[in-house]
Coordinates of C-alpha atoms and ligand atoms in Angstrom, one line a residue:
Chain A
M1 CA 0.0 0.0 0.0
A2 CA 2.7 2.5 1.0
K3 CA 4.1 2.3 -2.5
M4 CA 1.0 4.0 -3.9
F5 CA 1.7 7.3 -2.1
Q6 CA 5.2 7.7 -3.6
P7 CA 5.3 10.0 -6.6
P8 CA 5.9 8.0 -9.7
K9 CA 9.5 8.2 -10.7
D10 CA 10.0 9.7 -14.2
S11 CA 12.4 7.9 -16.4
F12 CA 14.7 10.1 -18.4
Q13 CA 12.9 9.3 -21.6
S14 CA 9.4 10.2 -20.3
R15 CA 10.8 13.4 -18.8
I16 CA 12.3 14.4 -22.2
K17 CA 9.1 13.5 -23.9
S18 CA 6.8 15.4 -21.6
R19 CA 9.0 18.5 -21.7
Y20 CA 9.9 18.8 -25.3
F21 CA 7.6 16.5 -27.4
A22 CA 4.3 16.7 -25.6
T23 CA 2.3 18.1 -28.5
R24 CA 2.9 18.3 -32.2
R25 CA 3.7 22.0 -32.0
D26 CA 6.2 21.4 -29.2
T27 CA 7.8 18.7 -31.3
I28 CA 8.3 21.0 -34.3
I29 CA 9.6 23.9 -32.1
S30 CA 12.0 21.5 -30.3
I31 CA 13.4 20.0 -33.5
V32 CA 13.8 23.4 -35.3
F33 CA 15.5 24.9 -32.2
A34 CA 17.8 21.9 -31.6
T35 CA 18.9 22.0 -35.2
F36 CA 19.7 25.7 -34.9
V37 CA 21.7 25.2 -31.7
A38 CA 23.6 22.3 -33.2
W39 CA 24.4 24.3 -36.3
V40 CA 25.7 27.3 -34.2
L41 CA 27.7 24.9 -32.0
W42 CA 29.2 23.1 -34.9
S43 CA 30.2 26.4 -36.7
L44 CA 31.7 27.6 -33.4
I45 CA 33.7 24.5 -32.8
G46 CA 34.8 24.5 -36.5
W47 CA 36.0 28.1 -36.2
A48 CA 37.5 28.0 -32.7
L49 CA 39.1 24.5 -32.8
L50 CA 38.9 22.4 -35.9
N51 CA 40.0 24.9 -38.5
A52 CA 42.0 27.2 -36.2
T53 CA 45.7 27.9 -36.2
F54 CA 47.3 27.7 -32.9
A55 CA 51.0 27.8 -33.5
P56 CA 52.8 31.1 -32.5
N57 CA 54.2 33.4 -35.2
A58 CA 51.9 31.9 -37.8
G59 CA 50.4 35.1 -39.1
D60 CA 51.3 34.4 -42.7
I61 CA 49.6 30.9 -42.5
C62 CA 46.5 32.5 -41.0
R63 CA 46.2 35.0 -43.7
E64 CA 46.4 32.5 -46.5
D65 CA 44.2 30.1 -44.6
L66 CA 41.3 29.2 -46.8
H67 CA 39.3 27.3 -44.1
G68 CA 38.4 30.5 -42.4
G69 CA 39.3 29.2 -38.9
A70 CA 40.3 31.3 -35.9
C71 CA 43.9 32.6 -35.8
W72 CA 44.8 31.9 -32.2
S73 CA 48.4 32.5 -33.3
V74 CA 47.9 36.1 -32.4
V75 CA 47.3 35.0 -28.8
S76 CA 50.1 32.5 -28.6
T77 CA 52.5 35.0 -30.1
R78 CA 51.5 38.2 -28.2
W79 CA 49.8 37.0 -25.0
R80 CA 52.6 38.6 -22.9
I81 CA 51.4 42.0 -24.0
V82 CA 47.9 41.2 -22.9
L83 CA 48.9 40.0 -19.5
F84 CA 51.7 42.4 -18.8
G85 CA 51.3 45.5 -21.0
L86 CA 54.4 47.6 -21.1
Y87 CA 56.1 45.9 -18.2
P88 CA 59.7 45.2 -19.0
F89 CA 60.1 41.9 -20.7
E90 CA 62.8 40.3 -18.4
E91 CA 60.8 41.3 -15.3
Q92 CA 57.5 40.0 -16.4
W93 CA 57.7 37.0 -14.1
R94 CA 57.3 39.5 -11.3
S95 CA 54.0 40.7 -12.7
A96 CA 52.8 37.1 -13.2
L97 CA 53.7 36.2 -9.6
A98 CA 52.0 39.4 -8.3
C99 CA 48.8 38.4 -10.2
V100 CA 49.0 34.9 -8.7
V101 CA 49.5 36.3 -5.2
M102 CA 46.5 38.6 -5.5
V103 CA 44.3 35.9 -6.9
V104 CA 45.3 33.6 -4.1
V105 CA 44.6 36.3 -1.5
G106 CA 41.2 36.8 -3.2
V107 CA 40.4 33.1 -3.1
L108 CA 41.5 32.8 0.5
S109 CA 39.3 35.7 1.6
C110 CA 36.4 33.9 0.1
L111 CA 36.9 31.1 2.6
P112 CA 34.7 31.3 5.7
W113 CA 37.7 30.7 8.0
F114 CA 39.1 34.2 7.0
W115 CA 35.8 36.0 7.8
S116 CA 37.0 38.0 10.8
A117 CA 38.8 41.3 10.9
K118 CA 41.6 39.7 12.7
R119 CA 42.4 37.3 9.8
M120 CA 41.2 39.3 6.9
A121 CA 43.1 42.5 7.6
P122 CA 46.6 40.9 7.8
L123 CA 45.9 38.7 4.8
W124 CA 45.2 41.8 2.6
V125 CA 47.9 43.9 4.1
V126 CA 50.5 41.2 3.4
G127 CA 49.0 40.4 0.0
F128 CA 49.0 44.0 -1.1
A129 CA 52.5 44.6 0.2
V130 CA 53.9 41.5 -1.7
F131 CA 52.0 42.6 -4.8
Y132 CA 53.4 46.1 -4.5
I133 CA 57.0 45.1 -3.8
L134 CA 56.9 42.6 -6.7
M135 CA 55.4 45.1 -9.2
R136 CA 57.2 48.2 -8.2
G137 CA 60.5 46.8 -7.1
G138 CA 63.3 49.0 -5.8
F139 CA 63.8 46.6 -2.9
F140 CA 65.6 43.2 -2.5
G141 CA 67.6 43.7 -5.7
L142 CA 64.4 44.0 -7.8
S143 CA 64.8 46.8 -10.4
E144 CA 62.3 49.6 -10.1
V145 CA 59.3 49.6 -12.5
T146 CA 57.1 52.7 -12.0
E147 CA 53.3 52.6 -12.2
Q148 CA 53.4 54.1 -15.7
N149 CA 54.8 50.9 -17.0
W150 CA 52.3 48.6 -15.2
G151 CA 49.8 47.1 -17.5
G152 CA 47.7 44.2 -18.6
L153 CA 46.1 41.8 -16.3
S154 CA 48.1 42.8 -13.2
L155 CA 47.0 46.4 -13.6
T156 CA 43.3 45.3 -13.9
I157 CA 43.6 43.2 -10.8
F158 CA 45.4 46.0 -8.9
I159 CA 42.7 48.5 -9.8
F160 CA 39.9 46.1 -8.9
A161 CA 41.4 45.0 -5.6
G162 CA 42.3 48.6 -4.6
T163 CA 38.8 49.8 -5.5
S164 CA 37.1 47.1 -3.4
L165 CA 39.5 47.3 -0.5
L166 CA 39.1 51.1 -0.2
G167 CA 35.5 51.2 -1.4
M168 CA 34.0 48.6 0.9
P169 CA 35.0 50.3 4.3
L170 CA 34.0 53.6 2.8
A171 CA 30.7 52.2 1.8
I172 CA 30.0 51.0 5.3
I173 CA 31.0 54.4 6.7
F174 CA 28.8 56.2 4.2
A175 CA 25.8 53.9 5.0
L176 CA 26.2 54.4 8.7
L177 CA 26.5 58.2 8.3
R178 CA 23.5 58.3 6.1
R179 CA 21.3 56.7 8.9
S180 CA 22.9 58.9 11.6
E181 CA 20.5 60.3 14.2
L182 CA 21.9 63.8 13.6
P183 CA 19.8 65.0 10.7
W184 CA 22.4 67.3 9.2
I185 CA 24.9 64.5 9.0
A186 CA 22.4 62.1 7.4
R187 CA 21.2 64.8 5.0
T188 CA 24.7 65.8 3.9
M189 CA 25.7 62.2 3.3
A190 CA 22.5 61.6 1.3
L191 CA 23.3 64.6 -0.8
V192 CA 26.9 63.4 -1.4
I193 CA 25.8 59.9 -2.3
D194 CA 23.1 61.0 -4.6
T195 CA 25.3 63.6 -6.3
I196 CA 28.1 61.1 -7.0
R197 CA 25.7 58.4 -8.2
S198 CA 24.2 60.8 -10.6
L199 CA 27.6 61.6 -12.2
P200 CA 29.0 59.3 -15.0
L201 CA 31.9 57.3 -13.8
L202 CA 34.0 58.7 -16.6
S203 CA 33.6 62.3 -15.4
I204 CA 34.7 61.2 -11.9
M205 CA 37.7 59.5 -13.4
F206 CA 38.7 62.5 -15.4
T207 CA 38.3 64.7 -12.4
F208 CA 40.6 62.6 -10.2
A209 CA 43.1 61.9 -13.0
I210 CA 43.4 65.2 -14.6
V211 CA 41.7 68.0 -12.7
L212 CA 42.7 67.1 -9.2
P213 CA 46.5 67.8 -9.7
F214 CA 45.6 71.4 -10.5
V215 CA 43.5 71.8 -7.3
L216 CA 45.6 69.9 -4.8
P217 CA 48.9 71.3 -3.5
D218 CA 52.1 69.7 -4.9
G219 CA 53.1 66.6 -3.2
W220 CA 49.5 65.7 -2.3
T221 CA 48.5 64.3 -5.6
G222 CA 50.3 61.0 -5.7
D223 CA 50.5 58.9 -8.9
K224 CA 47.7 59.2 -11.4
L225 CA 47.0 55.5 -10.8
Y226 CA 46.2 55.9 -7.1
R227 CA 44.0 59.0 -7.8
V228 CA 42.0 56.9 -10.3
I229 CA 41.6 54.1 -7.7
V230 CA 40.4 56.6 -5.2
G231 CA 37.9 57.9 -7.7
Y232 CA 36.7 54.4 -8.5
A233 CA 36.5 53.6 -4.8
L234 CA 34.4 56.7 -4.1
F235 CA 32.0 55.8 -6.9
F236 CA 31.8 52.2 -5.8
A237 CA 31.2 53.3 -2.2
C238 CA 28.3 55.4 -3.1
Y239 CA 26.5 52.6 -4.8
Q240 CA 27.5 50.0 -2.3
A241 CA 26.4 52.3 0.6
E242 CA 22.9 52.4 -0.8
I243 CA 22.9 48.6 -1.1
I244 CA 24.0 48.2 2.5
R245 CA 21.4 50.7 3.6
G246 CA 18.8 48.7 1.8
G247 CA 20.0 45.6 3.7
M248 CA 19.8 47.5 7.0
Q249 CA 16.3 48.7 6.3
S250 CA 15.0 45.3 5.7
L251 CA 16.0 44.4 9.3
P252 CA 13.1 44.4 11.8
V253 CA 13.5 47.3 14.3
G254 CA 13.3 44.7 17.0
Q255 CA 16.8 43.5 16.2
E256 CA 18.5 46.7 17.2
E257 CA 16.2 47.2 20.1
A258 CA 17.0 43.7 21.5
A259 CA 20.7 44.5 21.2
K260 CA 20.2 47.8 23.0
A261 CA 18.2 46.2 25.7
L262 CA 21.1 43.7 26.3
G263 CA 23.4 46.7 26.9
L264 CA 25.4 46.4 23.7
G265 CA 27.0 49.6 22.7
Y266 CA 26.7 51.3 19.2
W267 CA 29.7 49.6 17.6
H268 CA 28.8 46.2 19.0
R269 CA 25.3 46.5 17.7
I270 CA 26.5 47.6 14.3
G271 CA 29.3 45.0 14.1
Y272 CA 27.5 41.9 15.4
I273 CA 23.8 42.5 14.8
V274 CA 23.2 45.1 12.1
L275 CA 25.9 44.6 9.5
P276 CA 26.1 40.8 9.3
Q277 CA 22.4 40.7 8.7
A278 CA 22.4 43.6 6.4
F279 CA 25.1 42.0 4.2
R280 CA 23.2 38.8 4.2
N281 CA 20.1 40.6 3.0
A282 CA 22.1 42.5 0.4
L283 CA 24.2 39.7 -0.9
P284 CA 22.8 39.4 -4.4
P285 CA 23.1 43.2 -5.2
T286 CA 26.6 43.2 -3.6
V287 CA 27.9 40.5 -5.9
N288 CA 26.3 42.3 -8.7
Q289 CA 28.1 45.5 -7.7
F290 CA 31.5 43.7 -7.7
V291 CA 30.8 42.2 -11.2
I292 CA 30.0 45.7 -12.5
T293 CA 33.2 47.0 -10.9
V294 CA 35.4 44.3 -12.5
K295 CA 34.0 45.3 -15.9
E296 CA 34.3 49.0 -15.3
T297 CA 38.0 48.8 -14.6
S298 CA 38.5 48.8 -18.4
L299 CA 37.4 52.4 -18.6
V300 CA 41.0 53.4 -17.5
T301 CA 42.1 52.9 -21.1
I302 CA 40.6 56.3 -21.8
I303 CA 43.0 58.1 -19.6
G304 CA 46.0 56.2 -20.9
F305 CA 46.4 53.1 -18.8
F306 CA 47.0 49.7 -20.4
D307 CA 44.7 47.4 -18.6
V308 CA 43.9 44.0 -20.1
M309 CA 41.4 45.4 -22.5
A310 CA 43.7 48.1 -23.9
S311 CA 46.6 45.8 -24.0
G312 CA 44.6 43.3 -26.0
R313 CA 43.7 46.0 -28.5
A314 CA 47.4 47.1 -28.7
A315 CA 48.5 43.5 -29.1
S316 CA 46.4 43.0 -32.2
G317 CA 46.7 46.6 -33.4
T318 CA 49.9 46.2 -35.4
A319 CA 49.8 46.0 -39.2
E320 CA 51.0 42.4 -38.9
W321 CA 48.1 41.2 -36.7
N322 CA 45.2 43.6 -37.3
F323 CA 43.2 41.0 -39.2
A324 CA 43.0 39.0 -35.9
V325 CA 41.2 41.5 -33.7
I326 CA 38.2 39.2 -33.1
E327 CA 40.4 36.4 -31.7
M328 CA 42.1 38.9 -29.4
Y329 CA 38.8 40.2 -28.1
V330 CA 37.6 36.6 -27.5
F331 CA 40.7 36.0 -25.5
V332 CA 40.3 39.1 -23.4
G333 CA 36.6 38.3 -23.0
L334 CA 37.5 34.9 -21.7
I335 CA 39.8 36.4 -19.1
F336 CA 36.9 38.7 -17.9
F337 CA 34.5 35.8 -18.1
V338 CA 36.7 33.6 -15.7
F339 CA 36.7 36.4 -13.1
V340 CA 33.1 37.4 -13.4
F341 CA 31.7 33.9 -13.7
S342 CA 33.6 32.7 -10.6
L343 CA 32.4 35.8 -8.7
S344 CA 28.8 35.1 -9.5
R345 CA 29.1 31.3 -8.7
Y346 CA 30.7 32.3 -5.4
G347 CA 27.7 34.6 -4.7
A348 CA 25.3 31.8 -5.4
Y349 CA 27.3 29.5 -3.0
L350 CA 27.2 32.2 -0.3
E351 CA 23.5 32.6 -0.6
R352 CA 22.9 28.9 -0.2
R353 CA 25.3 28.7 2.8
L354 CA 24.0 31.8 4.6
G355 CA 20.4 30.8 3.9
V356 CA 20.9 28.1 6.6
G357 CA 20.7 30.4 9.5
K358 CA 17.8 32.4 8.2
R359 CA 14.7 30.3 7.5
Chain B
M1 CA 13.7 51.5 53.5
S2 CA 16.3 50.8 50.9
E3 CA 16.5 52.4 47.5
P4 CA 13.8 51.1 45.2
A5 CA 14.7 49.1 42.1
I6 CA 12.9 51.5 39.8
R7 CA 11.7 55.0 40.7
I8 CA 9.7 57.1 38.3
A9 CA 8.7 60.6 39.3
Q10 CA 6.5 63.1 37.4
M11 CA 7.5 61.5 34.1
H12 CA 6.0 62.7 30.8
K13 CA 6.5 61.2 27.4
Y14 CA 5.5 62.7 24.0
Y15 CA 5.5 61.2 20.5
G16 CA 5.8 64.5 18.6
T17 CA 2.8 66.4 19.9
F18 CA 1.0 63.3 21.1
H19 CA 1.1 63.0 24.9
A20 CA 1.7 59.3 25.4
L21 CA 2.5 59.2 29.2
K22 CA 1.1 61.7 31.6
D23 CA 2.6 62.4 35.0
I24 CA 3.7 58.9 35.8
N25 CA 4.8 58.3 39.4
L26 CA 5.8 54.8 40.3
E27 CA 8.2 53.1 42.7
I28 CA 9.0 49.4 42.4
A29 CA 10.8 47.8 45.3
K30 CA 13.6 45.3 44.9
G31 CA 12.1 41.8 44.5
E32 CA 8.6 43.2 43.8
K33 CA 6.6 41.7 41.0
V34 CA 4.4 44.2 39.2
V35 CA 1.9 43.4 36.4
I36 CA 0.7 46.2 34.1
C37 CA -2.5 45.9 32.2
G38 CA -4.8 48.2 30.3
P39 CA -6.5 48.6 26.9
S40 CA -4.5 48.7 23.7
G41 CA -2.7 52.1 23.1
S42 CA -2.8 53.0 26.8
G43 CA 1.0 53.4 27.0
K44 CA 2.0 50.1 28.7
S45 CA 4.8 49.3 26.3
T46 CA 5.9 52.9 26.2
L47 CA 6.2 53.0 30.0
I48 CA 8.5 50.0 30.3
R49 CA 10.4 51.0 27.2
C50 CA 11.2 54.3 28.9
V51 CA 12.7 52.4 31.8
N52 CA 15.7 51.2 29.6
R53 CA 15.6 54.1 27.2
L54 CA 14.3 52.3 24.1
E55 CA 12.1 55.4 24.2
E56 CA 13.2 58.8 25.6
H57 CA 11.0 60.6 28.1
Q58 CA 10.7 64.4 27.9
A59 CA 10.1 65.4 31.6
G60 CA 10.5 63.9 35.0
D61 CA 13.0 61.5 36.5
I62 CA 13.7 57.8 36.1
V63 CA 16.2 56.1 38.4
V64 CA 17.0 52.4 38.0
M65 CA 19.0 50.6 40.7
G66 CA 20.3 53.9 41.9
T67 CA 21.5 55.0 38.4
P68 CA 19.7 58.1 37.0
L69 CA 18.5 57.7 33.4
D70 CA 19.8 60.8 31.7
D71 CA 21.7 61.6 28.5
N72 CA 24.9 60.0 29.9
V73 CA 25.6 57.0 27.6
D74 CA 27.5 55.2 30.4
N75 CA 24.4 55.4 32.6
I76 CA 22.1 54.2 29.9
D77 CA 24.4 51.2 29.2
E78 CA 24.6 50.5 32.9
I79 CA 20.8 50.5 33.3
R80 CA 20.4 48.3 30.2
R81 CA 22.8 45.8 31.7
E82 CA 20.8 45.8 34.9
A83 CA 17.4 45.5 33.3
G84 CA 16.8 42.6 31.0
M85 CA 13.9 42.8 28.5
V86 CA 11.7 40.2 26.9
F87 CA 9.7 41.3 23.8
Q88 CA 6.5 40.2 22.3
N89 CA 8.2 39.0 19.1
F90 CA 11.2 37.4 20.9
N91 CA 13.7 39.4 18.7
L92 CA 16.3 36.6 18.8
F93 CA 19.2 37.2 16.5
P94 CA 18.5 34.9 13.5
H95 CA 22.1 34.7 12.2
M96 CA 23.4 33.2 15.5
T97 CA 22.7 29.9 17.2
V98 CA 20.8 29.8 20.4
L99 CA 24.0 29.5 22.4
E100 CA 25.6 32.4 20.6
N101 CA 22.5 34.5 21.2
C102 CA 23.0 33.9 24.9
M103 CA 26.7 34.5 25.0
L104 CA 27.0 37.6 22.9
A105 CA 26.1 40.3 25.4
P106 CA 28.0 38.8 28.4
V107 CA 31.1 38.5 26.3
L108 CA 30.9 41.9 24.7
A109 CA 29.1 44.1 27.3
R110 CA 30.2 42.4 30.5
R111 CA 33.7 41.2 29.2
I112 CA 33.2 37.7 30.5
E113 CA 35.5 34.9 29.3
R114 CA 33.9 32.9 26.5
S115 CA 34.2 29.6 28.4
E116 CA 32.6 31.1 31.4
A117 CA 29.9 32.8 29.4
E118 CA 29.2 29.4 27.7
N119 CA 28.8 27.7 31.0
T120 CA 26.4 30.4 32.2
A121 CA 24.4 30.2 29.0
M122 CA 24.1 26.4 29.2
Q123 CA 23.0 26.7 32.8
Y124 CA 20.2 29.1 31.9
L125 CA 19.2 27.1 28.8
E126 CA 18.7 24.2 31.2
R127 CA 16.7 26.4 33.5
V128 CA 14.3 27.2 30.6
K129 CA 14.4 23.5 29.7
I130 CA 15.9 23.6 26.2
P131 CA 19.7 22.8 26.6
E132 CA 19.4 20.4 23.7
Q133 CA 18.5 23.2 21.3
A134 CA 21.7 25.2 22.1
H135 CA 23.3 24.7 18.6
K136 CA 20.2 25.3 16.6
Y137 CA 19.2 28.6 14.9
P138 CA 16.2 30.5 16.2
G139 CA 14.3 29.9 13.0
E140 CA 14.4 26.2 13.8
L141 CA 12.5 26.6 17.1
S142 CA 8.8 26.9 18.0
G143 CA 7.5 30.2 19.3
G144 CA 7.4 29.0 22.8
Q145 CA 11.0 27.7 22.6
Q146 CA 12.1 31.0 21.1
Q147 CA 10.6 33.0 23.9
R148 CA 12.2 30.8 26.5
V149 CA 15.6 31.4 24.7
A150 CA 14.9 35.1 24.8
I151 CA 14.3 34.9 28.6
A152 CA 17.5 32.8 29.0
R153 CA 19.4 35.4 26.9
A154 CA 18.3 38.2 29.1
L155 CA 19.1 36.3 32.3
C156 CA 22.7 35.6 31.1
M157 CA 23.5 39.2 31.7
A158 CA 22.6 38.6 35.4
P159 CA 20.1 41.5 35.5
E160 CA 18.6 42.8 38.7
I161 CA 15.3 43.6 37.0
M162 CA 13.4 41.8 34.2
L163 CA 11.0 43.7 32.0
F164 CA 8.4 41.7 30.0
D165 CA 6.3 43.3 27.2
E166 CA 3.4 40.9 26.5
P167 CA 5.7 37.9 26.4
T168 CA 2.9 35.5 25.6
S169 CA 0.7 37.4 23.2
A170 CA 2.4 36.2 20.0
L171 CA 2.3 32.6 21.1
D172 CA -0.1 29.8 20.2
P173 CA -2.3 28.9 23.2
E174 CA -0.6 25.6 23.8
M175 CA 2.8 27.3 24.2
I176 CA 1.7 30.0 26.6
S177 CA 2.0 27.9 29.7
E178 CA 5.6 26.8 29.1
V179 CA 6.7 30.4 29.0
L180 CA 4.6 31.4 32.0
D181 CA 6.0 28.4 34.0
V182 CA 9.5 29.9 33.4
M183 CA 8.3 33.3 34.5
V184 CA 6.7 31.9 37.7
G185 CA 9.9 30.1 38.5
L186 CA 11.8 33.3 38.1
A187 CA 9.4 35.2 40.4
E188 CA 9.7 32.5 43.1
E189 CA 13.5 33.1 43.1
G190 CA 12.9 36.7 44.0
M191 CA 13.6 38.5 40.7
T192 CA 12.3 42.0 40.4
M193 CA 9.8 41.8 37.6
V194 CA 7.7 44.2 35.6
C195 CA 5.3 42.4 33.3
V196 CA 2.9 43.9 30.7
T197 CA 0.5 41.0 30.3
H198 CA -3.2 40.2 30.1
E199 CA -2.6 36.7 31.7
M200 CA -4.8 37.3 34.7
G201 CA -4.1 33.9 36.2
F202 CA -0.4 34.7 36.2
A203 CA -1.1 38.1 37.7
R204 CA -3.1 36.6 40.6
R205 CA -0.5 33.9 41.3
V206 CA 2.7 36.0 41.1
A207 CA 2.0 39.7 41.3
D208 CA 2.5 41.8 44.4
R209 CA 0.8 44.6 42.7
V210 CA -1.4 45.1 39.6
I211 CA -1.4 48.5 37.7
F212 CA -4.1 49.5 35.4
M213 CA -3.3 52.1 32.7
A214 CA -5.5 54.0 30.3
D215 CA -4.8 56.9 28.0
G216 CA -1.2 57.3 29.2
E217 CA -2.1 57.5 32.9
I218 CA -2.0 55.1 35.8
I219 CA -5.7 54.8 36.8
E220 CA -5.6 52.3 39.6
Q221 CA -3.3 50.0 41.3
G222 CA -3.5 47.5 44.1
A223 CA -2.8 43.9 45.3
P224 CA -4.2 41.3 42.9
D225 CA -7.0 40.1 45.1
Q226 CA -8.3 43.6 45.8
F227 CA -7.7 44.7 42.2
F228 CA -9.5 41.9 40.5
D229 CA -12.3 41.3 43.1
N230 CA -13.0 44.8 44.1
P231 CA -11.9 47.4 41.5
Q232 CA -12.7 51.0 42.4
N233 CA -12.5 52.8 39.1
E234 CA -15.2 52.5 36.5
R235 CA -12.7 52.1 33.6
T236 CA -11.0 49.3 35.5
K237 CA -14.3 47.5 36.0
L238 CA -15.1 47.9 32.3
F239 CA -11.7 46.6 31.3
L240 CA -11.8 43.6 33.6
S241 CA -15.3 42.7 32.5
Q242 CA -14.1 42.7 28.9
I243 CA -11.0 40.5 29.4
V244 CA -13.0 38.1 31.6
S245 CA -15.7 37.7 29.0
D246 CA -13.1 37.0 26.3
Ligands
ATP1 N1 6.8 55.4 17.8 C1 5.6 55.9 18.0 N2 5.3 57.1 17.4 C2 4.1 57.7 17.6 N3 3.2 57.2 18.4 C3 3.4 56.1 19.0 C4 4.7 55.4 18.9 N4 4.6 54.3 19.6 C5 3.5 54.3 20.3 N5 2.7 55.4 19.9 C6 1.4 55.7 20.4 O1 1.5 55.8 21.8 C7 0.4 55.2 22.5 C8 0.8 54.1 23.4 O2 1.4 53.1 22.7 P1 1.9 51.8 23.4 O3 2.5 50.9 22.4 O4 2.7 52.1 24.6 O5 0.5 51.1 23.8 P2 0.3 49.7 24.6 O6 -0.5 50.0 25.8 O7 1.5 49.0 24.7 O8 -0.7 49.0 23.6 P3 -0.8 47.5 23.1 O9 -1.6 46.8 24.1 O10 -1.5 47.6 21.8 O11 0.6 47.0 23.0 C9 -0.5 54.7 21.3 O12 -1.6 55.6 21.1 C10 0.4 54.6 20.1 O13 -0.3 54.9 19.0
MG2 MG1 2.4 47.2 23.8

């Protein structure tokens, strides 16, 4: 008898059948669509793999190639420019190592074990210091390479990491000031946030890169790269502050009242009750904000930095390789994809993991 | 006579222009159990929330365990540590386990060693009869269990006074008694208690004094027998007849 109450177990075939071939119209649509997908896939595989040229320095072969396959030769010949930009050739191992260090620090800080200020802070301080010493040199017998010569992937990673690291604490401070009990602080902060959010990122970047040196006294300006990072961080912070504030607003008032009634002071309430829950509530938009920030780093090309994007264009921009622009963009796109995709997968994992305590 | 646990004198509270509490004068002795009742909107919650500054009063004095409630943040924190509060909707911290809920304030606000705080927390969780739930999250517990955790969490701060704001009104009927049992036990141990509740059985059994409020004023107060069997004020009579007929 008990068997009767179990839901019938669908076989693979019957599932396929009920989903895609239930009626005659479904069948026709499914077949047409499957044919189309197969054709696109087949063409893609043919272009990207079967008919493609992989060997380095094979530009001539590519050009004469009648099959019309991809010329990955441009990547295998000039990948160093994409990854390292103008960084001196003999020193490029340093740039590569710096990237690896930063990626490792990034991955480590995704592990729950590091989720406390006591572990996170030293990790990033050490990670950043190692990155900087490797890239910039001038110590330990490493020759000096100034920021103007940084480029490619390591520059992109540096801008992204710097922006998040500076922007996130700033965002928290902005969000807290915006809900201050003193109305004039809250209003001023709201005005600042809304103003910056209503400006295009490009104008902020120009302001920090080009206008600021005229305004600030000499010796205050720092390298253009750091000014740009500060500009990015400010922009990031204003958006993220609103996201955090949204997360805080979705907390029931009773949470803070209970914390007050237990005698917890302001910073304890914020640090242990309000922010952890606000971040949980705001996780999806926060991951989204990071994804946007990764992609926005490529705007620095406009003020003369050679991030991955610009380096890619430069690598395929010579007369010898300019027929292979698409291949280069595909390669750069793949690099971005790896970062952005792992970010959003990590976000999904976090949502599942943090969901446990909620219910 | 020693200093009362709570002394409120000529206290007024306004929400904007709305006069929510009018000239409240009330002394509650150490070890005394006081039940506050009254119709909805009469200011019961506002009164006990003024005692630990969840609401600010605009005139008059409030002194809790000898500490005056003024704008000095240290005094406010001191009073909040001495006066535990239990809310209608429990207000447990959903992102922490039951045990972490109970340990948080002792570790942060009383600076007690974690191991000691854990021992204390387990002791109180046993008192409220749910030690086996210590490692669950609040969302995994029933309402009655959550409210008992909330009581244990407040007790872990070793308060001198416990304030209850309708602790059983959000509970299903079959869970009310498990929470009231804990509160009766607490009363028998001599805790100073101020309870906003309409549980008249509890009031009769435990209270030293019942206070009736209406429209932001204390209308009548007295020992439970006298209060329930022989109320003086017309509004008290009306109110009592309504809750009895419920
Ligand atoms: N934050 C607030 N802002 C404005 N008015 C408020 C606020 N909180 C309470 N009031 C008003 O103050 C009065 C007293 O409210 P209070 O919550 O103390 O009543 P209560 O006796 O606890 O009622 P209940 O039995 O419904 O809980 C009510 O008229 C209410 O509308
Ligand atoms: Mg109330």
